Amino acid sequence: PASPRPFPRATIGGCPVDVANFQESLAFLEANLRNENQVKVGCVNAAKVVAAQKDERLRQALEACELVLADGMAIVWAARALGIPLPQRIAGIDMMLALLENAQRRSYRVFLLGAQESVLRQTVEKIHKLYSGINIVGFQHGYYFPDELPTILEQINAARTQMLFVALGTPQKEIWIDEHAPQIQAGLIMGVGGSFDVIAGIRKRAPYW
Ligand code: UDP
């Protein structure tokens, strides 16, 4: 089990969001990685709040994450309107990049799951360029057949993965993480949606505003 969250959890449009800034969130993830506790990380933006209102399974999967980031500005605006002291937006991709930097520094074993095969290959190449010496212990595209899943889970564990990034659509990735986390030994499992596409350079990230 993960260490207790040092920050409160708010509810916005029925979705959980943790009231924490970037550095606190990163420090929480780091501490749990060092202690080998498992933390599942989810991201919430306006589209996901709407999706979760119609999809209880998605809402539950987010609730089960030990850390839920306010990934969209609309969440920050909604928090302000509701008087919730949410300090800032934390884009999932920024957290992923910060974690990769830590992985490079501390030699954490990283596994990437998701995106199209060619995109994933470009993502891996780009990450090697950005964080030279980083230990990517495995990668698997996100268009596998269901009967391949047991082998994929075995690969993740056999590689002694410490950080697993899951780039699938919504609600696929949230439900995937919720369902399979108990079978995975990684200390950090983070759902990142289109971030691999952004890192590979085939999709632009959302504008700052
Ligand atoms: N994806 C995948 N397998 C699938 C469906 C989607 O690997 O069966 C990948 C897709 O290629 C893309 C990511 O999942 O890289 C979805 O990104 P999106 O921005 O749609 O995620 P969301 O914003 O819904 O979290």
PDB file of C-alpha atoms and ligand atoms in Angstrom:
ATOM      1  CA  PRO A   1       0.000   0.000   0.000  1.00  0.00           C
ATOM      2  CA  ALA A   2       1.067   3.572  -0.712  1.00  0.00           C
ATOM      3  CA  SER A   3       1.916   6.012   2.051  1.00  0.00           C
ATOM      4  CA  PRO A   4      -1.073   8.117   3.015  1.00  0.00           C
ATOM      5  CA  ARG A   5      -1.514  11.195   0.843  1.00  0.00           C
ATOM      6  CA  PRO A   6      -0.252  14.275   2.628  1.00  0.00           C
ATOM      7  CA  PHE A   7      -2.864  16.451   0.876  1.00  0.00           C
ATOM      8  CA  PRO A   8      -6.662  16.603   0.760  1.00  0.00           C
ATOM      9  CA  ARG A   9      -8.854  15.239  -2.014  1.00  0.00           C
ATOM     10  CA  ALA A  10     -11.588  17.431  -3.506  1.00  0.00           C
ATOM     11  CA  THR A  11     -14.533  16.446  -5.668  1.00  0.00           C
ATOM     12  CA  ILE A  12     -15.222  18.436  -8.833  1.00  0.00           C
ATOM     13  CA  GLY A  13     -18.219  17.463 -10.944  1.00  0.00           C
ATOM     14  CA  GLY A  14     -18.213  14.126  -9.127  1.00  0.00           C
ATOM     15  CA  CYS A  15     -14.530  13.460  -9.945  1.00  0.00           C
ATOM     16  CA  PRO A  16     -11.736  13.243  -7.386  1.00  0.00           C
ATOM     17  CA  VAL A  17      -8.900  15.780  -7.656  1.00  0.00           C
ATOM     18  CA  ASP A  18      -6.020  16.077  -5.213  1.00  0.00           C
ATOM     19  CA  VAL A  19      -5.282  19.516  -3.810  1.00  0.00           C
ATOM     20  CA  ALA A  20      -1.529  19.576  -4.257  1.00  0.00           C
ATOM     21  CA  ASN A  21       1.014  21.500  -6.265  1.00  0.00           C
ATOM     22  CA  PHE A  22       3.457  20.041  -8.734  1.00  0.00           C
ATOM     23  CA  GLN A  23       6.404  19.732  -6.364  1.00  0.00           C
ATOM     24  CA  GLU A  24       4.345  18.138  -3.574  1.00  0.00           C
ATOM     25  CA  SER A  25       2.885  15.639  -6.021  1.00  0.00           C
ATOM     26  CA  LEU A  26       6.290  14.769  -7.428  1.00  0.00           C
ATOM     27  CA  ALA A  27       7.764  14.424  -3.928  1.00  0.00           C
ATOM     28  CA  PHE A  28       4.913  12.058  -2.969  1.00  0.00           C
ATOM     29  CA  LEU A  29       5.604   9.906  -6.041  1.00  0.00           C
ATOM     30  CA  GLU A  30       9.353   9.921  -5.382  1.00  0.00           C
ATOM     31  CA  ALA A  31       8.927   8.899  -1.756  1.00  0.00           C
ATOM     32  CA  ASN A  32       6.709   5.976  -2.722  1.00  0.00           C
ATOM     33  CA  LEU A  33       9.070   4.889  -5.490  1.00  0.00           C
ATOM     34  CA  ARG A  34      11.919   4.848  -3.003  1.00  0.00           C
ATOM     35  CA  ASN A  35       9.836   2.842  -0.512  1.00  0.00           C
ATOM     36  CA  GLU A  36       8.588   0.524  -3.268  1.00  0.00           C
ATOM     37  CA  ASN A  37       4.947   1.302  -2.518  1.00  0.00           C
ATOM     38  CA  GLN A  38       2.575   1.245  -5.442  1.00  0.00           C
ATOM     39  CA  VAL A  39       0.938   4.503  -6.500  1.00  0.00           C
ATOM     40  CA  LYS A  40      -1.566   4.771  -9.331  1.00  0.00           C
ATOM     41  CA  VAL A  41      -1.746   8.221 -10.922  1.00  0.00           C
ATOM     42  CA  GLY A  42      -4.765   9.563 -12.788  1.00  0.00           C
ATOM     43  CA  CYS A  43      -5.397  12.822 -14.606  1.00  0.00           C
ATOM     44  CA  VAL A  44      -8.634  14.774 -14.695  1.00  0.00           C
ATOM     45  CA  ASN A  45      -9.706  17.401 -17.209  1.00  0.00           C
ATOM     46  CA  ALA A  46     -13.123  18.734 -18.253  1.00  0.00           C
ATOM     47  CA  ALA A  47     -13.673  15.977 -20.807  1.00  0.00           C
ATOM     48  CA  LYS A  48     -12.936  13.331 -18.217  1.00  0.00           C
ATOM     49  CA  VAL A  49     -15.300  14.864 -15.656  1.00  0.00           C
ATOM     50  CA  VAL A  50     -18.063  14.712 -18.269  1.00  0.00           C
ATOM     51  CA  ALA A  51     -17.131  11.143 -19.215  1.00  0.00           C
ATOM     52  CA  ALA A  52     -17.039  10.063 -15.558  1.00  0.00           C
ATOM     53  CA  GLN A  53     -20.515  11.474 -14.956  1.00  0.00           C
ATOM     54  CA  LYS A  54     -21.838   8.937 -17.444  1.00  0.00           C
ATOM     55  CA  ASP A  55     -19.425   6.164 -16.557  1.00  0.00           C
ATOM     56  CA  GLU A  56     -19.328   5.007 -12.951  1.00  0.00           C
ATOM     57  CA  ARG A  57     -16.549   2.502 -13.711  1.00  0.00           C
ATOM     58  CA  LEU A  58     -14.298   5.367 -14.874  1.00  0.00           C
ATOM     59  CA  ARG A  59     -15.149   7.440 -11.793  1.00  0.00           C
ATOM     60  CA  GLN A  60     -14.346   4.492  -9.518  1.00  0.00           C
ATOM     61  CA  ALA A  61     -11.059   3.853 -11.300  1.00  0.00           C
ATOM     62  CA  LEU A  62     -10.049   7.483 -10.763  1.00  0.00           C
ATOM     63  CA  GLU A  63     -11.145   7.322  -7.131  1.00  0.00           C
ATOM     64  CA  ALA A  64      -8.879   4.299  -6.677  1.00  0.00           C
ATOM     65  CA  CYS A  65      -5.814   6.288  -7.806  1.00  0.00           C
ATOM     66  CA  GLU A  66      -3.586   7.367  -4.941  1.00  0.00           C
ATOM     67  CA  LEU A  67      -2.910  10.589  -6.829  1.00  0.00           C
ATOM     68  CA  VAL A  68      -5.273  12.440  -9.183  1.00  0.00           C
ATOM     69  CA  LEU A  69      -3.821  15.445 -11.001  1.00  0.00           C
ATOM     70  CA  ALA A  70      -5.774  18.508 -12.156  1.00  0.00           C
ATOM     71  CA  ASP A  71      -4.672  18.105 -15.764  1.00  0.00           C
ATOM     72  CA  GLY A  72      -6.909  20.798 -17.308  1.00  0.00           C
ATOM     73  CA  MET A  73      -7.341  24.537 -16.686  1.00  0.00           C
ATOM     74  CA  ALA A  74     -11.128  24.091 -16.545  1.00  0.00           C
ATOM     75  CA  ILE A  75     -10.592  22.037 -13.380  1.00  0.00           C
ATOM     76  CA  VAL A  76      -8.643  24.906 -11.812  1.00  0.00           C
ATOM     77  CA  TRP A  77     -11.370  27.402 -12.782  1.00  0.00           C
ATOM     78  CA  ALA A  78     -14.085  25.125 -11.412  1.00  0.00           C
ATOM     79  CA  ALA A  79     -12.102  24.713  -8.184  1.00  0.00           C
ATOM     80  CA  ARG A  80     -11.841  28.501  -7.818  1.00  0.00           C
ATOM     81  CA  ALA A  81     -15.583  28.889  -8.345  1.00  0.00           C
ATOM     82  CA  LEU A  82     -16.207  26.218  -5.691  1.00  0.00           C
ATOM     83  CA  GLY A  83     -13.735  27.758  -3.221  1.00  0.00           C
ATOM     84  CA  ILE A  84     -11.376  24.759  -3.382  1.00  0.00           C
ATOM     85  CA  PRO A  85      -7.759  25.909  -2.889  1.00  0.00           C
ATOM     86  CA  LEU A  86      -6.359  23.958  -5.831  1.00  0.00           C
ATOM     87  CA  PRO A  87      -2.954  25.594  -6.302  1.00  0.00           C
ATOM     88  CA  GLN A  88      -2.322  24.945  -9.986  1.00  0.00           C
ATOM     89  CA  ARG A  89      -2.921  22.897 -13.073  1.00  0.00           C
ATOM     90  CA  ILE A  90      -0.591  19.913 -13.353  1.00  0.00           C
ATOM     91  CA  ALA A  91      -0.428  18.683 -16.930  1.00  0.00           C
ATOM     92  CA  GLY A  92       0.029  14.919 -16.982  1.00  0.00           C
ATOM     93  CA  ILE A  93       2.742  15.221 -19.603  1.00  0.00           C
ATOM     94  CA  ASP A  94       4.761  17.627 -17.430  1.00  0.00           C
ATOM     95  CA  MET A  95       4.596  15.158 -14.550  1.00  0.00           C
ATOM     96  CA  MET A  96       5.607  12.329 -16.873  1.00  0.00           C
ATOM     97  CA  LEU A  97       8.624  14.323 -18.104  1.00  0.00           C
ATOM     98  CA  ALA A  98       9.654  15.190 -14.531  1.00  0.00           C
ATOM     99  CA  LEU A  99       9.392  11.513 -13.605  1.00  0.00           C
ATOM    100  CA  LEU A 100      11.480  10.512 -16.610  1.00  0.00           C
ATOM    101  CA  GLU A 101      14.134  12.997 -15.510  1.00  0.00           C
ATOM    102  CA  ASN A 102      14.138  11.364 -12.062  1.00  0.00           C
ATOM    103  CA  ALA A 103      14.278   7.953 -13.717  1.00  0.00           C
ATOM    104  CA  GLN A 104      17.371   9.058 -15.609  1.00  0.00           C
ATOM    105  CA  ARG A 105      18.985  10.414 -12.444  1.00  0.00           C
ATOM    106  CA  ARG A 106      18.132   7.491 -10.205  1.00  0.00           C
ATOM    107  CA  SER A 107      18.200   4.682 -12.787  1.00  0.00           C
ATOM    108  CA  TYR A 108      14.569   3.704 -12.273  1.00  0.00           C
ATOM    109  CA  ARG A 109      13.369   1.015 -14.655  1.00  0.00           C
ATOM    110  CA  VAL A 110      10.744   2.436 -17.035  1.00  0.00           C
ATOM    111  CA  PHE A 111       8.168   0.577 -19.150  1.00  0.00           C
ATOM    112  CA  LEU A 112       5.965   2.256 -21.774  1.00  0.00           C
ATOM    113  CA  LEU A 113       2.621   0.746 -22.726  1.00  0.00           C
ATOM    114  CA  GLY A 114       0.325   2.190 -25.372  1.00  0.00           C
ATOM    115  CA  ALA A 115       0.037   4.226 -28.585  1.00  0.00           C
ATOM    116  CA  GLN A 116       0.526   2.931 -32.115  1.00  0.00           C
ATOM    117  CA  GLU A 117       3.587   0.810 -32.746  1.00  0.00           C
ATOM    118  CA  SER A 118       5.395   3.374 -34.943  1.00  0.00           C
ATOM    119  CA  VAL A 119       4.546   6.221 -32.558  1.00  0.00           C
ATOM    120  CA  LEU A 120       5.782   4.207 -29.609  1.00  0.00           C
ATOM    121  CA  ARG A 121       9.101   3.508 -31.339  1.00  0.00           C
ATOM    122  CA  GLN A 122       9.530   7.247 -31.970  1.00  0.00           C
ATOM    123  CA  THR A 123       8.578   7.976 -28.359  1.00  0.00           C
ATOM    124  CA  VAL A 124      11.218   5.575 -27.050  1.00  0.00           C
ATOM    125  CA  GLU A 125      13.861   7.090 -29.359  1.00  0.00           C
ATOM    126  CA  LYS A 126      12.957  10.620 -28.278  1.00  0.00           C
ATOM    127  CA  ILE A 127      13.065   9.727 -24.588  1.00  0.00           C
ATOM    128  CA  HIS A 128      16.521   8.171 -25.056  1.00  0.00           C
ATOM    129  CA  LYS A 129      17.621  11.425 -26.719  1.00  0.00           C
ATOM    130  CA  LEU A 130      16.134  13.668 -24.038  1.00  0.00           C
ATOM    131  CA  TYR A 131      17.288  11.557 -21.066  1.00  0.00           C
ATOM    132  CA  SER A 132      20.442   9.817 -22.203  1.00  0.00           C
ATOM    133  CA  GLY A 133      21.239   6.670 -20.287  1.00  0.00           C
ATOM    134  CA  ILE A 134      17.623   6.262 -19.118  1.00  0.00           C
ATOM    135  CA  ASN A 135      16.726   2.658 -18.400  1.00  0.00           C
ATOM    136  CA  ILE A 136      13.704   1.813 -20.586  1.00  0.00           C
ATOM    137  CA  VAL A 137      13.283  -1.858 -19.774  1.00  0.00           C
ATOM    138  CA  GLY A 138      10.421  -2.513 -22.166  1.00  0.00           C
ATOM    139  CA  PHE A 139       7.672  -1.132 -24.345  1.00  0.00           C
ATOM    140  CA  GLN A 140       4.471  -2.459 -25.861  1.00  0.00           C
ATOM    141  CA  HIS A 141       2.080  -0.735 -28.267  1.00  0.00           C
ATOM    142  CA  GLY A 142      -1.545  -0.284 -27.268  1.00  0.00           C
ATOM    143  CA  TYR A 143      -3.244  -2.240 -30.028  1.00  0.00           C
ATOM    144  CA  TYR A 144      -2.569  -5.769 -28.807  1.00  0.00           C
ATOM    145  CA  PHE A 145      -5.123  -8.607 -28.807  1.00  0.00           C
ATOM    146  CA  PRO A 146      -6.773  -9.414 -25.460  1.00  0.00           C
ATOM    147  CA  ASP A 147      -5.144 -12.852 -25.346  1.00  0.00           C
ATOM    148  CA  GLU A 148      -1.702 -11.186 -25.428  1.00  0.00           C
ATOM    149  CA  LEU A 149      -2.329  -9.366 -22.162  1.00  0.00           C
ATOM    150  CA  PRO A 150      -1.050 -12.066 -19.761  1.00  0.00           C
ATOM    151  CA  THR A 151       2.291 -12.112 -21.605  1.00  0.00           C
ATOM    152  CA  ILE A 152       2.457  -8.306 -21.500  1.00  0.00           C
ATOM    153  CA  LEU A 153       1.844  -8.283 -17.738  1.00  0.00           C
ATOM    154  CA  GLU A 154       4.567 -10.939 -17.345  1.00  0.00           C
ATOM    155  CA  GLN A 155       6.966  -8.795 -19.382  1.00  0.00           C
ATOM    156  CA  ILE A 156       6.273  -5.776 -17.195  1.00  0.00           C
ATOM    157  CA  ASN A 157       7.017  -7.766 -14.047  1.00  0.00           C
ATOM    158  CA  ALA A 158       9.935  -9.763 -15.456  1.00  0.00           C
ATOM    159  CA  ALA A 159      11.643  -6.474 -16.360  1.00  0.00           C
ATOM    160  CA  ARG A 160      11.212  -5.425 -12.713  1.00  0.00           C
ATOM    161  CA  THR A 161       9.497  -2.248 -13.909  1.00  0.00           C
ATOM    162  CA  GLN A 162       9.433   0.591 -11.406  1.00  0.00           C
ATOM    163  CA  MET A 163       7.593   3.206 -13.519  1.00  0.00           C
ATOM    164  CA  LEU A 164       4.857   2.136 -15.899  1.00  0.00           C
ATOM    165  CA  PHE A 165       3.260   4.730 -18.208  1.00  0.00           C
ATOM    166  CA  VAL A 166      -0.024   3.682 -19.800  1.00  0.00           C
ATOM    167  CA  ALA A 167      -1.024   5.601 -22.941  1.00  0.00           C
ATOM    168  CA  LEU A 168      -4.448   4.324 -23.908  1.00  0.00           C
ATOM    169  CA  GLY A 169      -7.692   6.232 -24.491  1.00  0.00           C
ATOM    170  CA  THR A 170     -10.327   7.200 -21.922  1.00  0.00           C
ATOM    171  CA  PRO A 171     -11.746   5.270 -20.068  1.00  0.00           C
ATOM    172  CA  GLN A 172      -9.610   2.368 -21.294  1.00  0.00           C
ATOM    173  CA  LYS A 173      -6.415   3.341 -19.503  1.00  0.00           C
ATOM    174  CA  GLU A 174      -8.056   4.200 -16.185  1.00  0.00           C
ATOM    175  CA  ILE A 175      -9.920   0.883 -16.148  1.00  0.00           C
ATOM    176  CA  TRP A 176      -6.824  -1.006 -17.364  1.00  0.00           C
ATOM    177  CA  ILE A 177      -4.780   0.416 -14.503  1.00  0.00           C
ATOM    178  CA  ASP A 178      -7.472  -0.252 -11.905  1.00  0.00           C
ATOM    179  CA  GLU A 179      -7.949  -3.835 -13.090  1.00  0.00           C
ATOM    180  CA  HIS A 180      -4.321  -4.838 -13.538  1.00  0.00           C
ATOM    181  CA  ALA A 181      -2.459  -2.872 -10.846  1.00  0.00           C
ATOM    182  CA  PRO A 182      -2.788  -5.750  -8.347  1.00  0.00           C
ATOM    183  CA  GLN A 183      -0.930  -8.043 -10.783  1.00  0.00           C
ATOM    184  CA  ILE A 184       1.807  -5.491 -11.451  1.00  0.00           C
ATOM    185  CA  GLN A 185       4.779  -4.958  -9.182  1.00  0.00           C
ATOM    186  CA  ALA A 186       5.688  -1.458 -10.451  1.00  0.00           C
ATOM    187  CA  GLY A 187       5.844   1.281  -7.831  1.00  0.00           C
ATOM    188  CA  LEU A 188       4.297   3.874 -10.103  1.00  0.00           C
ATOM    189  CA  ILE A 189       1.574   3.323 -12.683  1.00  0.00           C
ATOM    190  CA  MET A 190       0.460   6.438 -14.496  1.00  0.00           C
ATOM    191  CA  GLY A 191      -2.205   6.884 -17.159  1.00  0.00           C
ATOM    192  CA  VAL A 192      -0.982   9.445 -19.688  1.00  0.00           C
ATOM    193  CA  GLY A 193      -3.377   9.385 -22.691  1.00  0.00           C
ATOM    194  CA  GLY A 194      -1.899  11.116 -25.708  1.00  0.00           C
ATOM    195  CA  SER A 195       1.467  12.001 -24.122  1.00  0.00           C
ATOM    196  CA  PHE A 196       3.439   9.435 -26.145  1.00  0.00           C
ATOM    197  CA  ASP A 197       2.056  11.046 -29.325  1.00  0.00           C
ATOM    198  CA  VAL A 198       3.179  14.457 -28.036  1.00  0.00           C
ATOM    199  CA  ILE A 199       6.671  13.226 -27.088  1.00  0.00           C
ATOM    200  CA  ALA A 200       6.995  11.502 -30.480  1.00  0.00           C
ATOM    201  CA  GLY A 201       6.167  14.861 -32.064  1.00  0.00           C
ATOM    202  CA  ILE A 202       3.095  13.719 -33.983  1.00  0.00           C
ATOM    203  CA  ARG A 203       0.620  15.639 -31.839  1.00  0.00           C
ATOM    204  CA  LYS A 204       0.839  19.092 -30.261  1.00  0.00           C
ATOM    205  CA  ARG A 205       0.265  19.442 -26.540  1.00  0.00           C
ATOM    206  CA  ALA A 206      -2.674  21.492 -25.271  1.00  0.00           C
ATOM    207  CA  PRO A 207      -1.959  25.229 -25.212  1.00  0.00           C
ATOM    208  CA  TYR A 208      -0.706  26.659 -21.913  1.00  0.00           C
ATOM    209  CA  TRP A 209      -3.902  28.659 -21.334  1.00  0.00           C
TER     210      TRP A 209
HETATM  211  N1  UDP B   1      -4.530   4.051 -27.887  1.00  0.00           N
HETATM  212  C1  UDP B   1      -3.998   2.782 -27.817  1.00  0.00           C
HETATM  213  N2  UDP B   1      -4.826   1.705 -27.942  1.00  0.00           N
HETATM  214  C2  UDP B   1      -6.162   1.833 -28.130  1.00  0.00           C
HETATM  215  C3  UDP B   1      -6.712   3.140 -28.175  1.00  0.00           C
HETATM  216  C4  UDP B   1      -5.872   4.235 -28.052  1.00  0.00           C
HETATM  217  O1  UDP B   1      -2.798   2.617 -27.638  1.00  0.00           O
HETATM  218  O2  UDP B   1      -6.837   0.825 -28.238  1.00  0.00           O
HETATM  219  C5  UDP B   1      -3.613   5.189 -27.749  1.00  0.00           C
HETATM  220  C6  UDP B   1      -3.646   6.191 -28.881  1.00  0.00           C
HETATM  221  O3  UDP B   1      -2.826   5.730 -29.938  1.00  0.00           O
HETATM  222  C7  UDP B   1      -3.115   7.430 -28.198  1.00  0.00           C
HETATM  223  C8  UDP B   1      -3.657   7.292 -26.781  1.00  0.00           C
HETATM  224  O4  UDP B   1      -3.999   5.924 -26.629  1.00  0.00           O
HETATM  225  O5  UDP B   1      -1.712   7.384 -28.157  1.00  0.00           O
HETATM  226  C9  UDP B   1      -4.944   8.064 -26.509  1.00  0.00           C
HETATM  227  O6  UDP B   1      -4.711   9.367 -26.406  1.00  0.00           O
HETATM  228  P1  UDP B   1      -5.917  10.348 -26.075  1.00  0.00           P
HETATM  229  O7  UDP B   1      -5.369  11.719 -26.135  1.00  0.00           O
HETATM  230  O8  UDP B   1      -7.117  10.014 -26.908  1.00  0.00           O
HETATM  231  O9  UDP B   1      -6.204   9.964 -24.558  1.00  0.00           O
HETATM  232  P2  UDP B   1      -7.212  10.670 -23.577  1.00  0.00           P
HETATM  233  O10 UDP B   1      -7.161  12.136 -23.904  1.00  0.00           O
HETATM  234  O11 UDP B   1      -8.528  10.046 -23.872  1.00  0.00           O
HETATM  235  O12 UDP B   1      -6.707  10.345 -22.225  1.00  0.00           O
END
